[in-house]
Each structure stands twice: as C-alpha cells, then as structure tokens.
C-alpha cells in the first residue's frame, strides 16, 4: 500500500445466517472496488449483538 491507494477498514454487521462468510467478504470487497475504487479492504463481520456492544460505534452508520 502507498499514499496513492485507497484503503478501507470496516466492520460489517450481519443478520441471521449468512452462509459462507468468506463469500460475503469477497463480494463486499469486489463491490467496494468497483463502485469506489478502493484497492485494499480489511473487513470484519459481526453479529448484531456484537455491534450493539461496540464502544467505538459511529453515529454515521451506513
């Protein structure tokens, strides 16, 4: 990575059974690259209950 590449670190909240989580992360990374040009993503999946307990949760959830 360099200062000219866009990168993103995020937590994704999943509901219910999401099946194969690696497929979900791969699809999200592909969409972020295609729509926003983000070259490098670090994505962590969380359940709704885990997300509720997050002390760093932003009020700007998208």
mmCIF file of N, CA and C in Angstrom:
data_model
loop_
_atom_site.group_PDB
_atom_site.id
_atom_site.type_symbol
_atom_site.label_atom_id
_atom_site.label_comp_id
_atom_site.label_asym_id
_atom_site.label_seq_id
_atom_site.Cartn_x
_atom_site.Cartn_y
_atom_site.Cartn_z
ATOM 1 N N UNK A 1 0.833 -1.174 0.000
ATOM 2 C CA UNK A 1 0.000 0.000 0.000
ATOM 3 C C UNK A 1 0.878 1.238 0.000
ATOM 4 N N UNK A 2 0.303 2.300 -0.550
ATOM 5 C CA UNK A 2 1.018 3.573 -0.585
ATOM 6 C C UNK A 2 0.036 4.702 -0.330
ATOM 7 N N UNK A 3 0.534 5.919 -0.312
ATOM 8 C CA UNK A 3 -0.333 7.075 -0.062
ATOM 9 C C UNK A 3 -1.235 7.378 -1.244
ATOM 10 N N UNK A 4 -1.031 6.725 -2.369
ATOM 11 C CA UNK A 4 -1.878 6.967 -3.538
ATOM 12 C C UNK A 4 -2.990 5.936 -3.689
ATOM 13 N N UNK A 5 -3.009 4.911 -2.850
ATOM 14 C CA UNK A 5 -4.041 3.881 -2.916
ATOM 15 C C UNK A 5 -5.113 4.138 -1.861
ATOM 16 N N UNK A 6 -6.370 3.895 -2.249
ATOM 17 C CA UNK A 6 -7.453 3.997 -1.277
ATOM 18 C C UNK A 6 -7.587 2.681 -0.538
ATOM 19 N N UNK A 7 -7.791 2.784 0.769
ATOM 20 C CA UNK A 7 -7.967 1.600 1.604
ATOM 21 C C UNK A 7 -9.147 1.832 2.539
ATOM 22 N N UNK A 8 -9.723 0.747 3.037
ATOM 23 C CA UNK A 8 -10.866 0.836 3.940
ATOM 24 C C UNK A 8 -10.779 -0.283 4.961
ATOM 25 N N UNK A 9 -11.004 0.071 6.212
ATOM 26 C CA UNK A 9 -11.158 -0.900 7.283
ATOM 27 C C UNK A 9 -12.555 -0.705 7.845
ATOM 28 N N UNK A 10 -13.327 -1.792 7.950
ATOM 29 C CA UNK A 10 -14.714 -1.646 8.395
ATOM 30 C C UNK A 10 -15.206 -2.917 9.070
ATOM 31 N N UNK A 11 -16.238 -2.743 9.884
ATOM 32 C CA UNK A 11 -16.965 -3.859 10.475
ATOM 33 C C UNK A 11 -18.303 -3.930 9.751
ATOM 34 N N UNK A 12 -18.660 -5.107 9.291
ATOM 35 C CA UNK A 12 -19.944 -5.325 8.640
ATOM 36 C C UNK A 12 -20.839 -6.101 9.593
ATOM 37 N N UNK A 13 -22.025 -5.578 9.845
ATOM 38 C CA UNK A 13 -22.973 -6.245 10.733
ATOM 39 C C UNK A 13 -23.844 -7.161 9.885
ATOM 40 N N UNK A 14 -23.862 -8.443 10.253
ATOM 41 C CA UNK A 14 -24.644 -9.430 9.520
ATOM 42 C C UNK A 14 -25.827 -9.875 10.370
ATOM 43 N N UNK A 15 -26.933 -10.138 9.700
ATOM 44 C CA UNK A 15 -28.128 -10.608 10.393
ATOM 45 C C UNK A 15 -28.387 -12.052 9.997
ATOM 46 N N UNK A 16 -28.852 -12.819 10.952
ATOM 47 C CA UNK A 16 -29.194 -14.207 10.682
ATOM 48 C C UNK A 16 -28.012 -15.025 10.209
ATOM 49 N N UNK A 17 -28.308 -16.097 9.509
ATOM 50 C CA UNK A 17 -27.271 -16.984 8.986
ATOM 51 C C UNK A 17 -26.841 -16.476 7.621
ATOM 52 N N UNK A 18 -25.603 -16.072 7.500
ATOM 53 C CA UNK A 18 -25.116 -15.532 6.233
ATOM 54 C C UNK A 18 -24.442 -16.588 5.366
ATOM 55 N N UNK A 19 -24.490 -17.825 5.794
ATOM 56 C CA UNK A 19 -23.868 -18.878 4.999
ATOM 57 C C UNK A 19 -22.352 -18.764 5.014
ATOM 58 N N UNK A 20 -21.764 -18.825 3.854
ATOM 59 C CA UNK A 20 -20.304 -18.783 3.734
ATOM 60 C C UNK A 20 -19.810 -17.348 3.870
ATOM 61 N N UNK A 21 -19.223 -17.056 5.005
ATOM 62 C CA UNK A 21 -18.791 -15.687 5.302
ATOM 63 C C UNK A 21 -17.676 -15.210 4.387
ATOM 64 N N UNK A 22 -16.804 -16.102 3.965
ATOM 65 C CA UNK A 22 -15.723 -15.670 3.073
ATOM 66 C C UNK A 22 -16.286 -15.180 1.741
ATOM 67 N N UNK A 23 -17.399 -15.773 1.282
ATOM 68 C CA UNK A 23 -18.046 -15.301 0.054
ATOM 69 C C UNK A 23 -18.605 -13.897 0.247
ATOM 70 N N UNK A 24 -19.161 -13.626 1.420
ATOM 71 C CA UNK A 24 -19.711 -12.301 1.715
ATOM 72 C C UNK A 24 -18.606 -11.247 1.728
ATOM 73 N N UNK A 25 -17.498 -11.545 2.375
ATOM 74 C CA UNK A 25 -16.370 -10.606 2.426
ATOM 75 C C UNK A 25 -15.829 -10.367 1.019
ATOM 76 N N UNK A 26 -15.700 -11.413 0.240
ATOM 77 C CA UNK A 26 -15.196 -11.291 -1.130
ATOM 78 C C UNK A 26 -16.137 -10.431 -1.982
ATOM 79 N N UNK A 27 -17.444 -10.646 -1.862
ATOM 80 C CA UNK A 27 -18.418 -9.868 -2.631
ATOM 81 C C UNK A 27 -18.408 -8.396 -2.211
ATOM 82 N N UNK A 28 -18.304 -8.138 -0.912
ATOM 83 C CA UNK A 28 -18.259 -6.755 -0.426
ATOM 84 C C UNK A 28 -16.998 -6.057 -0.918
ATOM 85 N N UNK A 29 -15.869 -6.741 -0.879
ATOM 86 C CA UNK A 29 -14.606 -6.163 -1.366
ATOM 87 C C UNK A 29 -14.688 -5.836 -2.851
ATOM 88 N N UNK A 30 -15.285 -6.735 -3.617
ATOM 89 C CA UNK A 30 -15.427 -6.517 -5.059
ATOM 90 C C UNK A 30 -16.314 -5.307 -5.345
ATOM 91 N N UNK A 31 -17.411 -5.187 -4.597
ATOM 92 C CA UNK A 31 -18.325 -4.055 -4.790
ATOM 93 C C UNK A 31 -17.648 -2.737 -4.403
ATOM 94 N N UNK A 32 -16.913 -2.724 -3.307
ATOM 95 C CA UNK A 32 -16.207 -1.514 -2.881
ATOM 96 C C UNK A 32 -15.161 -1.102 -3.913
ATOM 97 N N UNK A 33 -14.506 -2.079 -4.513
ATOM 98 C CA UNK A 33 -13.521 -1.768 -5.551
ATOM 99 C C UNK A 33 -14.212 -1.223 -6.799
ATOM 100 N N UNK A 34 -15.282 -1.881 -7.223
ATOM 101 C CA UNK A 34 -15.989 -1.478 -8.437
ATOM 102 C C UNK A 34 -16.655 -0.115 -8.338
ATOM 103 N N UNK A 35 -17.286 0.166 -7.205
ATOM 104 C CA UNK A 35 -18.040 1.415 -7.066
ATOM 105 C C UNK A 35 -17.217 2.590 -6.562
ATOM 106 N N UNK A 36 -16.187 2.309 -5.769
ATOM 107 C CA UNK A 36 -15.445 3.400 -5.132
ATOM 108 C C UNK A 36 -13.947 3.382 -5.427
ATOM 109 N N UNK A 37 -13.471 2.378 -6.146
ATOM 110 C CA UNK A 37 -12.056 2.297 -6.475
ATOM 111 C C UNK A 37 -11.161 1.962 -5.297
ATOM 112 N N UNK A 38 -11.733 1.356 -4.258
ATOM 113 C CA UNK A 38 -10.949 1.010 -3.073
ATOM 114 C C UNK A 38 -10.149 -0.252 -3.377
ATOM 115 N N UNK A 39 -8.831 -0.115 -3.343
ATOM 116 C CA UNK A 39 -7.934 -1.207 -3.713
ATOM 117 C C UNK A 39 -7.729 -2.226 -2.600
ATOM 118 N N UNK A 40 -7.741 -1.779 -1.355
ATOM 119 C CA UNK A 40 -7.418 -2.676 -0.238
ATOM 120 C C UNK A 40 -8.494 -2.547 0.836
ATOM 121 N N UNK A 41 -9.124 -3.663 1.188
ATOM 122 C CA UNK A 41 -10.135 -3.646 2.245
ATOM 123 C C UNK A 41 -9.768 -4.635 3.341
ATOM 124 N N UNK A 42 -10.050 -4.239 4.558
ATOM 125 C CA UNK A 42 -9.981 -5.134 5.705
ATOM 126 C C UNK A 42 -11.375 -5.111 6.311
ATOM 127 N N UNK A 43 -12.098 -6.213 6.180
ATOM 128 C CA UNK A 43 -13.489 -6.270 6.614
ATOM 129 C C UNK A 43 -13.652 -7.329 7.691
ATOM 130 N N UNK A 44 -14.331 -6.943 8.768
ATOM 131 C CA UNK A 44 -14.603 -7.864 9.870
ATOM 132 C C UNK A 44 -16.111 -8.004 10.001
ATOM 133 N N UNK A 45 -16.590 -9.228 10.085
ATOM 134 C CA UNK A 45 -18.021 -9.482 10.235
ATOM 135 C C UNK A 45 -18.379 -9.589 11.705
ATOM 136 N N UNK A 46 -19.523 -9.015 12.061
ATOM 137 C CA UNK A 46 -20.028 -9.058 13.436
ATOM 138 C C UNK A 46 -21.511 -9.375 13.415
ATOM 139 N N UNK A 47 -21.981 -9.987 14.487
ATOM 140 C CA UNK A 47 -23.419 -10.177 14.657
ATOM 141 C C UNK A 47 -24.017 -8.876 15.185
ATOM 142 N N UNK A 48 -25.332 -8.776 15.153
ATOM 143 C CA UNK A 48 -25.996 -7.570 15.663
ATOM 144 C C UNK A 48 -25.691 -7.344 17.141
ATOM 145 N N UNK A 49 -25.668 -8.412 17.933
ATOM 146 C CA UNK A 49 -25.396 -8.243 19.365
ATOM 147 C C UNK A 49 -23.965 -7.774 19.601
ATOM 148 N N UNK A 50 -23.015 -8.260 18.817
ATOM 149 C CA UNK A 50 -21.634 -7.787 18.945
ATOM 150 C C UNK A 50 -21.535 -6.308 18.584
ATOM 151 N N UNK A 51 -22.260 -5.896 17.566
ATOM 152 C CA UNK A 51 -22.219 -4.498 17.129
ATOM 153 C C UNK A 51 -22.826 -3.570 18.176
ATOM 154 N N UNK A 52 -23.867 -4.022 18.866
ATOM 155 C CA UNK A 52 -24.500 -3.187 19.905
ATOM 156 C C UNK A 52 -23.535 -2.885 21.036
ATOM 157 N N UNK A 53 -22.629 -3.807 21.312
ATOM 158 C CA UNK A 53 -21.689 -3.646 22.417
ATOM 159 C C UNK A 53 -20.430 -2.871 22.033
ATOM 160 N N UNK A 54 -20.325 -2.423 20.795
ATOM 161 C CA UNK A 54 -19.118 -1.736 20.325
ATOM 162 C C UNK A 54 -19.025 -0.340 20.939
ATOM 163 N N UNK A 55 -17.939 -0.084 21.623
ATOM 164 C CA UNK A 55 -17.733 1.218 22.276
ATOM 165 C C UNK A 55 -17.311 2.299 21.285
ATOM 166 N N UNK A 56 -16.864 1.910 20.101
ATOM 167 C CA UNK A 56 -16.391 2.872 19.109
ATOM 168 C C UNK A 56 -17.380 3.079 17.977
ATOM 169 N N UNK A 57 -18.615 2.637 18.149
ATOM 170 C CA UNK A 57 -19.596 2.732 17.076
ATOM 171 C C UNK A 57 -19.855 4.183 16.710
ATOM 172 N N UNK A 58 -19.788 4.459 15.437
ATOM 173 C CA UNK A 58 -20.024 5.804 14.927
ATOM 174 C C UNK A 58 -21.523 6.050 14.785
ATOM 175 N N UNK A 59 -21.969 7.285 15.024
ATOM 176 C CA UNK A 59 -23.373 7.600 14.772
ATOM 177 C C UNK A 59 -23.670 7.662 13.271
ATOM 178 N N UNK A 60 -22.632 7.625 12.451
ATOM 179 C CA UNK A 60 -22.788 7.718 10.998
ATOM 180 C C UNK A 60 -22.708 6.339 10.355
ATOM 181 N N UNK A 61 -23.522 5.426 10.788
ATOM 182 C CA UNK A 61 -23.536 4.072 10.243
ATOM 183 C C UNK A 61 -24.187 4.112 8.871
ATOM 184 N N UNK A 62 -23.562 3.424 7.909
ATOM 185 C CA UNK A 62 -24.149 3.376 6.562
ATOM 186 C C UNK A 62 -24.497 1.959 6.198
#
